[in-house]
mmCIF file of C-alpha atoms in Angstrom:
data_model
loop_
_atom_site.group_PDB
_atom_site.id
_atom_site.type_symbol
_atom_site.label_atom_id
_atom_site.label_comp_id
_atom_site.label_asym_id
_atom_site.label_seq_id
_atom_site.Cartn_x
_atom_site.Cartn_y
_atom_site.Cartn_z
ATOM 1 C CA MET A 1 48.707 -198.005 -53.699
ATOM 2 C CA PRO A 2 47.181 -201.009 -55.508
ATOM 3 C CA PHE A 3 43.588 -200.197 -56.478
ATOM 4 C CA ALA A 4 42.376 -203.514 -55.086
ATOM 5 C CA ASN A 5 43.604 -202.681 -51.589
ATOM 6 C CA ARG A 6 40.412 -200.921 -50.535
ATOM 7 C CA ASP A 7 40.915 -201.826 -46.885
ATOM 8 C CA LEU A 8 44.182 -199.874 -46.691
ATOM 9 C CA LYS A 9 42.590 -196.979 -48.544
ATOM 10 C CA ASN A 10 39.747 -196.882 -46.012
ATOM 11 C CA LYS A 11 42.184 -197.015 -43.094
ATOM 12 C CA LEU A 12 44.215 -194.108 -44.498
ATOM 13 C CA SER A 13 41.034 -192.115 -45.137
ATOM 14 C CA ALA A 14 40.005 -192.666 -41.520
ATOM 15 C CA LYS A 15 43.484 -191.894 -40.141
ATOM 16 C CA TYR A 16 43.684 -188.568 -41.936
ATOM 17 C CA LYS A 17 39.935 -187.847 -41.627
ATOM 18 C CA VAL A 18 39.419 -187.387 -45.351
ATOM 19 C CA GLN A 19 36.077 -185.715 -46.013
ATOM 20 C CA GLY A 20 36.252 -185.417 -49.782
ATOM 21 C CA ILE A 21 38.525 -185.562 -52.788
ATOM 22 C CA PRO A 22 40.941 -184.349 -53.932
ATOM 23 C CA THR A 23 42.789 -184.425 -50.589
ATOM 24 C CA LEU A 24 46.577 -184.135 -50.338
ATOM 25 C CA VAL A 25 48.291 -185.023 -47.043
ATOM 26 C CA ILE A 26 51.972 -184.037 -46.784
ATOM 27 C CA LEU A 27 54.207 -186.186 -44.544
ATOM 28 C CA ASP A 28 57.812 -185.655 -43.490
ATOM 29 C CA GLU A 29 60.613 -188.227 -43.792
ATOM 30 C CA ASN A 30 59.456 -189.851 -40.515
ATOM 31 C CA GLY A 31 55.861 -190.221 -41.627
ATOM 32 C CA ASP A 32 54.654 -187.391 -39.382
ATOM 33 C CA VAL A 33 52.029 -185.027 -40.760
ATOM 34 C CA ILE A 34 53.234 -181.679 -42.087
ATOM 35 C CA THR A 35 49.779 -180.651 -43.281
ATOM 36 C CA LYS A 36 46.493 -182.384 -44.038
ATOM 37 C CA ASP A 37 45.526 -179.528 -46.359
ATOM 38 C CA GLY A 38 48.279 -179.919 -48.899
ATOM 39 C CA ARG A 39 45.867 -179.187 -51.720
ATOM 40 C CA SER A 40 45.254 -175.611 -50.564
ATOM 41 C CA ALA A 41 48.918 -175.117 -49.726
ATOM 42 C CA VAL A 42 50.059 -176.190 -53.190
ATOM 43 C CA MET A 43 47.405 -174.078 -54.883
ATOM 44 C CA LYS A 44 48.481 -171.004 -52.925
ATOM 45 C CA ASP A 45 52.214 -171.409 -53.512
ATOM 46 C CA PRO A 46 53.432 -174.322 -55.668
ATOM 47 C CA GLU A 47 57.056 -173.476 -54.853
ATOM 48 C CA ALA A 48 56.761 -173.480 -51.032
ATOM 49 C CA PHE A 49 57.758 -177.138 -50.647
ATOM 50 C CA PRO A 50 57.302 -178.907 -48.225
ATOM 51 C CA TRP A 51 54.424 -176.550 -47.418
ATOM 52 C CA THR A 52 55.016 -176.403 -43.675
ATOM 53 C CA PRO A 53 52.101 -174.495 -42.116
ATOM 54 C CA PRO A 54 52.651 -171.703 -39.578
ATOM 55 C CA THR A 55 52.796 -172.454 -35.865
ATOM 56 C CA LEU A 56 49.767 -171.504 -33.790
ATOM 57 C CA ALA A 57 51.539 -168.416 -32.421
ATOM 58 C CA GLU A 58 52.395 -167.344 -35.978
ATOM 59 C CA ALA A 59 48.812 -167.938 -37.146
ATOM 60 C CA LEU A 60 47.322 -166.007 -34.217
ATOM 61 C CA GLY A 61 49.544 -162.968 -34.709
ATOM 62 C CA ASP A 62 50.681 -160.386 -32.189
ATOM 63 C CA SER A 63 47.553 -158.332 -31.459
ATOM 64 C CA PHE A 64 43.768 -158.262 -31.556
ATOM 65 C CA VAL A 65 41.055 -155.616 -31.511
ATOM 66 C CA ARG A 66 38.045 -154.842 -29.353
ATOM 67 C CA ALA A 67 34.794 -153.557 -30.748
ATOM 68 C CA ASP A 68 35.780 -150.011 -29.647
ATOM 69 C CA GLY A 69 38.926 -150.194 -31.787
ATOM 70 C CA SER A 70 41.434 -150.607 -28.964
ATOM 71 C CA GLU A 71 44.145 -153.240 -29.297
ATOM 72 C CA VAL A 72 45.240 -156.063 -26.979
ATOM 73 C CA SER A 73 48.493 -157.952 -27.461
ATOM 74 C CA LEU A 74 48.913 -161.710 -27.404
ATOM 75 C CA ALA A 75 51.695 -161.203 -24.846
ATOM 76 C CA SER A 76 49.310 -159.455 -22.444
ATOM 77 C CA ILE A 77 46.785 -162.299 -22.763
ATOM 78 C CA ALA A 78 49.502 -164.822 -21.954
ATOM 79 C CA LYS A 79 50.679 -162.725 -19.017
ATOM 80 C CA SER A 80 47.156 -162.641 -17.573
ATOM 81 C CA GLY A 81 47.135 -166.449 -17.377
ATOM 82 C CA ALA A 82 43.847 -166.648 -19.263
ATOM 83 C CA ASN A 83 42.665 -169.763 -21.021
ATOM 84 C CA VAL A 84 41.889 -168.784 -24.599
ATOM 85 C CA GLY A 85 38.866 -169.643 -26.680
ATOM 86 C CA VAL A 86 39.127 -169.220 -30.456
ATOM 87 C CA TYR A 87 35.669 -168.693 -31.909
ATOM 88 C CA PHE A 88 34.912 -169.153 -35.625
ATOM 89 C CA SER A 89 31.547 -167.646 -36.429
ATOM 90 C CA ALA A 90 29.573 -165.307 -38.724
ATOM 91 C CA HIS A 91 26.433 -163.202 -38.395
ATOM 92 C CA TRP A 92 24.719 -164.900 -41.363
ATOM 93 C CA CYS A 93 25.000 -168.352 -39.711
ATOM 94 C CA GLY A 94 21.843 -169.419 -37.847
ATOM 95 C CA PRO A 95 23.526 -171.914 -35.489
ATOM 96 C CA CYS A 96 26.145 -169.238 -34.719
ATOM 97 C CA ARG A 97 23.451 -166.810 -33.635
ATOM 98 C CA GLN A 98 22.150 -169.500 -31.265
ATOM 99 C CA PHE A 99 25.557 -170.310 -29.791
ATOM 100 C CA THR A 100 26.978 -166.773 -29.469
ATOM 101 C CA PRO A 101 24.558 -165.693 -26.671
ATOM 102 C CA LYS A 102 25.442 -168.862 -24.722
ATOM 103 C CA LEU A 103 29.154 -168.106 -25.066
ATOM 104 C CA ILE A 104 28.581 -164.481 -24.016
ATOM 105 C CA GLU A 105 26.743 -165.703 -20.901
ATOM 106 C CA ALA A 106 29.682 -167.953 -20.041
ATOM 107 C CA TYR A 107 32.189 -165.156 -20.688
ATOM 108 C CA ASP A 108 30.270 -162.673 -18.547
ATOM 109 C CA LYS A 109 29.837 -165.248 -15.789
ATOM 110 C CA MET A 110 33.602 -165.709 -15.498
ATOM 111 C CA LEU A 111 34.594 -162.095 -16.082
ATOM 112 C CA GLY A 112 36.719 -160.958 -13.177
ATOM 113 C CA ASP A 113 36.841 -164.388 -11.558
ATOM 114 C CA PRO A 114 40.532 -164.964 -10.728
ATOM 115 C CA ALA A 115 39.898 -168.707 -10.532
ATOM 116 C CA LYS A 116 38.633 -168.822 -14.109
ATOM 117 C CA PRO A 117 40.683 -166.425 -16.285
ATOM 118 C CA PHE A 118 39.172 -166.532 -19.768
ATOM 119 C CA GLU A 119 39.557 -164.684 -23.052
ATOM 120 C CA VAL A 120 37.938 -165.262 -26.425
ATOM 121 C CA ILE A 121 39.280 -164.387 -29.873
ATOM 122 C CA PHE A 122 36.683 -164.099 -32.630
ATOM 123 C CA VAL A 123 37.697 -165.214 -36.131
ATOM 124 C CA SER A 124 35.071 -163.873 -38.498
ATOM 125 C CA GLY A 125 33.564 -165.711 -41.419
ATOM 126 C CA ASP A 126 31.418 -162.716 -42.374
ATOM 127 C CA ARG A 127 31.138 -161.818 -46.031
ATOM 128 C CA ASP A 128 31.841 -158.113 -45.611
ATOM 129 C CA GLU A 129 33.185 -155.680 -43.031
ATOM 130 C CA ALA A 130 29.745 -154.180 -42.346
ATOM 131 C CA GLY A 131 28.449 -157.592 -41.301
ATOM 132 C CA PHE A 132 31.551 -158.153 -39.189
ATOM 133 C CA LYS A 133 31.184 -154.827 -37.373
ATOM 134 C CA GLU A 134 27.500 -155.377 -36.659
ATOM 135 C CA TYR A 135 28.081 -158.882 -35.303
ATOM 136 C CA PHE A 136 31.297 -158.117 -33.427
ATOM 137 C CA GLY A 137 29.598 -155.105 -31.837
ATOM 138 C CA SER A 138 27.467 -157.518 -29.798
ATOM 139 C CA MET A 139 30.512 -159.369 -28.439
ATOM 140 C CA PRO A 140 32.473 -158.481 -25.273
ATOM 141 C CA TRP A 141 35.772 -160.068 -26.346
ATOM 142 C CA LEU A 142 38.561 -159.710 -28.916
ATOM 143 C CA ALA A 143 38.787 -160.362 -32.642
ATOM 144 C CA VAL A 144 41.292 -160.833 -35.406
ATOM 145 C CA PRO A 145 40.928 -157.672 -37.543
ATOM 146 C CA PHE A 146 38.524 -158.341 -40.400
ATOM 147 C CA ASP A 147 40.893 -156.896 -42.978
ATOM 148 C CA ASP A 148 43.582 -159.409 -41.979
ATOM 149 C CA GLU A 149 42.227 -162.127 -44.250
ATOM 150 C CA LYS A 150 45.570 -163.927 -44.382
ATOM 151 C CA ARG A 151 45.529 -164.423 -40.612
ATOM 152 C CA ARG A 152 41.902 -165.541 -40.568
ATOM 153 C CA ASP A 153 42.596 -168.079 -43.313
ATOM 154 C CA ALA A 154 45.671 -169.349 -41.480
ATOM 155 C CA LEU A 155 43.653 -169.964 -38.309
ATOM 156 C CA ASN A 156 40.899 -171.769 -40.186
ATOM 157 C CA GLU A 157 43.518 -173.994 -41.773
ATOM 158 C CA TYR A 158 45.436 -174.553 -38.539
ATOM 159 C CA PHE A 159 42.354 -175.795 -36.672
ATOM 160 C CA GLY A 160 40.883 -177.615 -39.681
ATOM 161 C CA VAL A 161 37.589 -175.742 -39.459
ATOM 162 C CA GLN A 162 34.995 -177.483 -41.639
ATOM 163 C CA GLY A 163 31.938 -175.550 -40.530
ATOM 164 C CA ILE A 164 30.727 -172.892 -38.121
ATOM 165 C CA PRO A 165 30.158 -172.265 -35.300
ATOM 166 C CA HIS A 166 33.441 -173.818 -34.219
ATOM 167 C CA PHE A 167 34.979 -173.200 -30.808
ATOM 168 C CA VAL A 168 38.459 -174.229 -29.667
ATOM 169 C CA MET A 169 39.879 -174.016 -26.130
ATOM 170 C CA LEU A 170 43.596 -173.410 -25.471
ATOM 171 C CA THR A 171 45.755 -173.082 -22.363
ATOM 172 C CA PRO A 172 47.481 -169.745 -21.587
ATOM 173 C CA ASP A 173 50.596 -171.061 -23.340
ATOM 174 C CA LEU A 174 48.505 -172.068 -26.390
ATOM 175 C CA LYS A 175 48.398 -175.817 -25.802
ATOM 176 C CA MET A 176 45.264 -177.600 -26.945
ATOM 177 C CA ILE A 177 42.570 -178.207 -24.337
ATOM 178 C CA ASN A 178 39.634 -179.057 -26.576
ATOM 179 C CA PRO A 179 39.500 -178.743 -30.385
ATOM 180 C CA ASN A 180 35.682 -179.006 -30.365
ATOM 181 C CA ALA A 181 34.469 -177.244 -27.245
ATOM 182 C CA ARG A 182 31.106 -175.899 -28.442
ATOM 183 C CA GLY A 183 29.135 -178.852 -27.107
ATOM 184 C CA SER A 184 30.917 -178.600 -23.763
ATOM 185 C CA VAL A 185 29.913 -174.951 -23.424
ATOM 186 C CA MET A 186 26.300 -175.666 -24.364
ATOM 187 C CA SER A 187 25.995 -178.465 -21.810
ATOM 188 C CA ASP A 188 27.607 -176.474 -18.967
ATOM 189 C CA PRO A 189 25.640 -173.232 -18.433
ATOM 190 C CA ALA A 190 27.016 -172.895 -14.886
ATOM 191 C CA CYS A 191 30.607 -173.101 -16.214
ATOM 192 C CA GLU A 192 31.424 -175.682 -13.572
ATOM 193 C CA GLU A 193 33.553 -177.690 -16.023
ATOM 194 C CA PHE A 194 35.610 -174.772 -17.358
ATOM 195 C CA PRO A 195 38.007 -174.874 -19.236
ATOM 196 C CA TRP A 196 35.901 -177.580 -20.860
ATOM 197 C CA ARG A 197 38.359 -180.389 -21.311
ATOM 198 C CA PRO A 198 36.915 -183.139 -23.498
ATOM 199 C CA LYS A 199 34.822 -185.628 -21.555
ATOM 200 C CA LEU A 200 35.883 -189.226 -21.864
ATOM 201 C CA VAL A 201 32.256 -190.160 -22.543
ATOM 202 C CA THR A 202 29.534 -187.843 -23.833
ATOM 203 C CA ASP A 203 25.821 -188.233 -24.415
ATOM 204 C CA VAL A 204 25.001 -187.928 -28.113
ATOM 205 C CA ASP A 205 22.159 -185.509 -27.467
ATOM 206 C CA GLU A 206 24.496 -183.163 -25.573
ATOM 207 C CA ASP A 207 27.674 -183.406 -27.634
ATOM 208 C CA CYS A 208 28.269 -185.622 -30.657
ATOM 209 C CA GLU A 209 31.013 -183.605 -32.334
ATOM 210 C CA GLY A 210 33.500 -185.803 -34.129
ATOM 211 C CA ILE A 211 31.147 -188.706 -34.722
ATOM 212 C CA ASN A 212 31.225 -188.214 -38.509
ATOM 213 C CA ASP A 213 34.994 -188.472 -38.901
ATOM 214 C CA THR A 214 36.292 -190.369 -35.845
ATOM 215 C CA THR A 215 35.786 -193.990 -34.842
ATOM 216 C CA THR A 216 33.064 -193.855 -32.174
ATOM 217 C CA VAL A 217 31.817 -196.477 -29.725
ATOM 218 C CA VAL A 218 28.155 -195.836 -28.908
ATOM 219 C CA LEU A 219 26.384 -197.477 -25.976
ATOM 220 C CA LEU A 220 22.586 -197.272 -26.301
ATOM 221 C CA MET A 221 20.920 -197.739 -22.928
ATOM 222 C CA GLU A 222 17.689 -195.750 -23.033
ATOM 223 C CA GLU A 223 15.638 -198.422 -21.250
ATOM 224 C CA CYS A 224 18.337 -199.622 -18.838
ATOM 225 C CA GLY A 225 17.804 -197.214 -15.964
ATOM 226 C CA ASP A 226 18.645 -199.747 -13.251
ATOM 227 C CA ASP A 227 21.966 -200.550 -14.940
ATOM 228 C CA TRP A 228 23.022 -197.055 -16.049
ATOM 229 C CA ASP A 229 25.733 -196.712 -13.419
ATOM 230 C CA ASP A 230 27.334 -200.071 -14.233
ATOM 231 C CA LEU A 231 27.118 -199.517 -17.997
ATOM 232 C CA THR A 232 28.520 -196.000 -17.716
ATOM 233 C CA ALA A 233 31.372 -197.264 -15.554
ATOM 234 C CA ALA A 234 32.190 -199.946 -18.140
ATOM 235 C CA ILE A 235 32.398 -197.629 -21.142
ATOM 236 C CA THR A 236 34.230 -194.969 -19.103
ATOM 237 C CA ALA A 237 36.861 -197.488 -18.042
ATOM 238 C CA VAL A 238 37.543 -198.428 -21.671
ATOM 239 C CA ALA A 239 37.604 -194.771 -22.694
ATOM 240 C CA LYS A 240 40.149 -194.050 -19.966
ATOM 241 C CA ASP A 241 42.386 -196.925 -21.100
ATOM 242 C CA VAL A 242 42.258 -195.734 -24.714
ATOM 243 C CA LYS A 243 42.997 -192.137 -23.723
ATOM 244 C CA ASN A 244 45.977 -193.217 -21.604
ATOM 245 C CA ALA A 245 47.336 -195.222 -24.540
ATOM 246 C CA GLU A 246 46.934 -192.226 -26.875
ATOM 247 C CA GLU A 247 48.819 -189.994 -24.453
ATOM 248 C CA ALA A 248 51.581 -192.598 -24.077
ATOM 249 C CA ARG A 249 51.990 -192.536 -27.866
ATOM 250 C CA GLY A 250 52.173 -188.730 -27.800
ATOM 251 C CA GLU A 251 48.956 -188.320 -29.791
ATOM 252 C CA ASP A 252 47.078 -185.031 -29.440
ATOM 253 C CA GLU A 253 43.977 -186.041 -31.407
ATOM 254 C CA ARG A 254 41.650 -188.692 -30.057
ATOM 255 C CA SER A 255 41.577 -191.813 -32.218
ATOM 256 C CA THR A 256 38.341 -193.099 -30.690
ATOM 257 C CA LEU A 257 35.343 -191.355 -29.157
ATOM 258 C CA PHE A 258 32.905 -192.861 -26.669
ATOM 259 C CA MET A 259 29.243 -191.865 -26.450
ATOM 260 C CA THR A 260 26.017 -192.974 -24.814
ATOM 261 C CA VAL A 261 22.365 -192.737 -25.750
ATOM 262 C CA THR A 262 20.083 -192.285 -22.756
ATOM 263 C CA GLU A 263 17.069 -190.378 -24.086
ATOM 264 C CA THR A 264 14.106 -191.935 -25.873
ATOM 265 C CA GLY A 265 12.255 -190.008 -28.552
ATOM 266 C CA GLY A 266 13.290 -188.413 -31.799
ATOM 267 C CA GLY A 267 16.762 -187.133 -30.973
ATOM 268 C CA ILE A 268 20.153 -188.106 -32.338
ATOM 269 C CA GLY A 269 19.923 -191.457 -30.581
ATOM 270 C CA ALA A 270 16.822 -192.305 -32.614
ATOM 271 C CA GLN A 271 18.672 -191.341 -35.800
ATOM 272 C CA LEU A 272 21.538 -193.661 -34.876
ATOM 273 C CA ARG A 273 19.096 -196.499 -34.259
ATOM 274 C CA LYS A 274 17.677 -196.060 -37.762
ATOM 275 C CA LEU A 275 21.131 -195.690 -39.294
ATOM 276 C CA CYS A 276 22.326 -198.959 -37.749
ATOM 277 C CA GLY A 277 19.032 -200.863 -38.005
ATOM 278 C CA LEU A 278 18.805 -201.423 -34.250
ATOM 279 C CA GLY A 279 15.044 -201.215 -33.881
ATOM 280 C CA ARG A 280 13.343 -199.903 -30.763
ATOM 281 C CA ALA A 281 15.034 -199.879 -27.376
ATOM 282 C CA ALA A 282 13.982 -202.881 -25.291
ATOM 283 C CA SER A 283 13.564 -202.747 -21.524
ATOM 284 C CA GLY A 284 16.756 -203.709 -19.733
ATOM 285 C CA VAL A 285 18.661 -204.491 -22.956
ATOM 286 C CA PRO A 286 21.705 -202.321 -23.795
ATOM 287 C CA GLN A 287 23.104 -202.260 -27.328
ATOM 288 C CA LEU A 288 26.660 -201.469 -28.408
ATOM 289 C CA VAL A 289 27.693 -200.145 -31.807
ATOM 290 C CA LEU A 290 31.076 -199.144 -33.178
ATOM 291 C CA MET A 291 30.637 -196.513 -35.878
ATOM 292 C CA ASP A 292 33.286 -195.465 -38.374
ATOM 293 C CA LEU A 293 31.308 -193.164 -40.625
ATOM 294 C CA GLY A 294 34.463 -191.663 -42.120
ATOM 295 C CA VAL A 295 35.186 -195.102 -43.579
ATOM 296 C CA GLY A 296 31.529 -195.731 -44.221
ATOM 297 C CA GLY A 297 29.944 -198.139 -41.814
ATOM 298 C CA TYR A 298 29.320 -199.675 -38.407
ATOM 299 C CA VAL A 299 29.571 -202.959 -36.541
ATOM 300 C CA LYS A 300 27.309 -204.205 -33.740
ATOM 301 C CA LEU A 301 28.063 -206.231 -30.631
ATOM 302 C CA GLU A 302 25.794 -209.232 -31.017
ATOM 303 C CA SER A 303 25.836 -210.122 -27.319
ATOM 304 C CA LYS A 304 23.471 -208.398 -24.895
ATOM 305 C CA ASP A 305 26.114 -208.669 -22.164
ATOM 306 C CA VAL A 306 27.779 -205.246 -22.397
ATOM 307 C CA THR A 307 30.770 -205.224 -20.050
ATOM 308 C CA LYS A 308 34.129 -203.466 -20.018
ATOM 309 C CA ASP A 309 35.758 -206.546 -21.554
ATOM 310 C CA ALA A 310 33.093 -206.798 -24.253
ATOM 311 C CA ILE A 311 33.525 -203.143 -25.209
ATOM 312 C CA ALA A 312 37.327 -203.383 -25.234
ATOM 313 C CA THR A 313 37.234 -206.589 -27.298
ATOM 314 C CA LEU A 314 34.900 -205.090 -29.905
ATOM 315 C CA LEU A 315 37.225 -202.127 -30.348
ATOM 316 C CA ALA A 316 40.383 -204.262 -30.389
ATOM 317 C CA ASP A 317 38.909 -206.683 -32.937
ATOM 318 C CA TYR A 318 37.911 -203.795 -35.178
ATOM 319 C CA ARG A 319 41.363 -202.220 -34.938
ATOM 320 C CA ALA A 320 42.904 -205.607 -35.796
ATOM 321 C CA GLY A 321 40.778 -205.883 -38.945
ATOM 322 C CA LYS A 322 38.789 -208.847 -37.648
ATOM 323 C CA LEU A 323 35.383 -207.187 -38.090
ATOM 324 C CA GLU A 324 33.703 -206.134 -41.307
ATOM 325 C CA LEU A 325 31.747 -202.889 -41.349
ATOM 326 C CA GLN A 326 28.107 -202.920 -42.391
ATOM 327 C CA SER A 327 26.810 -200.140 -44.599
ATOM 328 C CA PRO A 328 24.478 -197.731 -42.783
ATOM 329 C CA ASN A 329 20.811 -197.625 -43.720
ATOM 330 C CA PRO A 330 20.052 -194.710 -46.065
ATOM 331 C CA ALA A 331 18.423 -191.673 -44.451
ATOM 332 C CA ARG A 332 14.709 -191.313 -45.108
#
């Protein structure tokens, strides 16, 4: 690629969600992704060209253990019709220790409910077996055996785990429901939205997963209480159109996320305002920002008239290369 073509470089970095270098993405003859972690694959086995990763079933393996040492087969989980959560966590991780009790509450709440069959498989990131046993002993579900490091590594690679806690939801036949379901669990203590399919639009203070590496349209409407319903309907309509287009193209990963900011104060919304130089929220004035932090910037809708058409046009113009990203303000 010509060095001067920085725009194409940024687009490829965003497409493949490059977080750092060196990164090696392996494509097949049709341009489809074989693996986004070619660097690790080559380092592990330089002769395994084209470094095709295992399928999910191969990565999961045939059986799992309970804390009492008993085993449960993958076939029996499938036969039960349970939706499967894959939980990446470790006892030394502070955020994990906050999330694990919430997940246990959800698991216990649905235990024995035929309308909500649910199983969880723990993939440990503990540093030693003693830490694994202590942590796993507090959990009511299954785990990949700690000594099966190859399988744990394969699952981390398959799901592209960058940090923990990380929680993935799958159907009984191992189809993806939600690759980042932790926020959905945290915001649904009554488990009314199980199996936690991704919401078309989320509030940043409830679930902002993906905002750092996926193009995200953010509607800030903290002081627009009278217009919340209309504004929410507008951004939801665009989100639905984008999702339908992704599904028509056969894409599993979402290319664009949609979020709102509704709370005043010092939360994530306030951080986004500082990052994009938006100033304080004004009464009755919504603000719209498209953020592409993986590429390195944002663009604002200059008009105060935030409608479905305005949101769709901003996104379309950005995708067409008509808008130039502004660099975010440095964190203080």
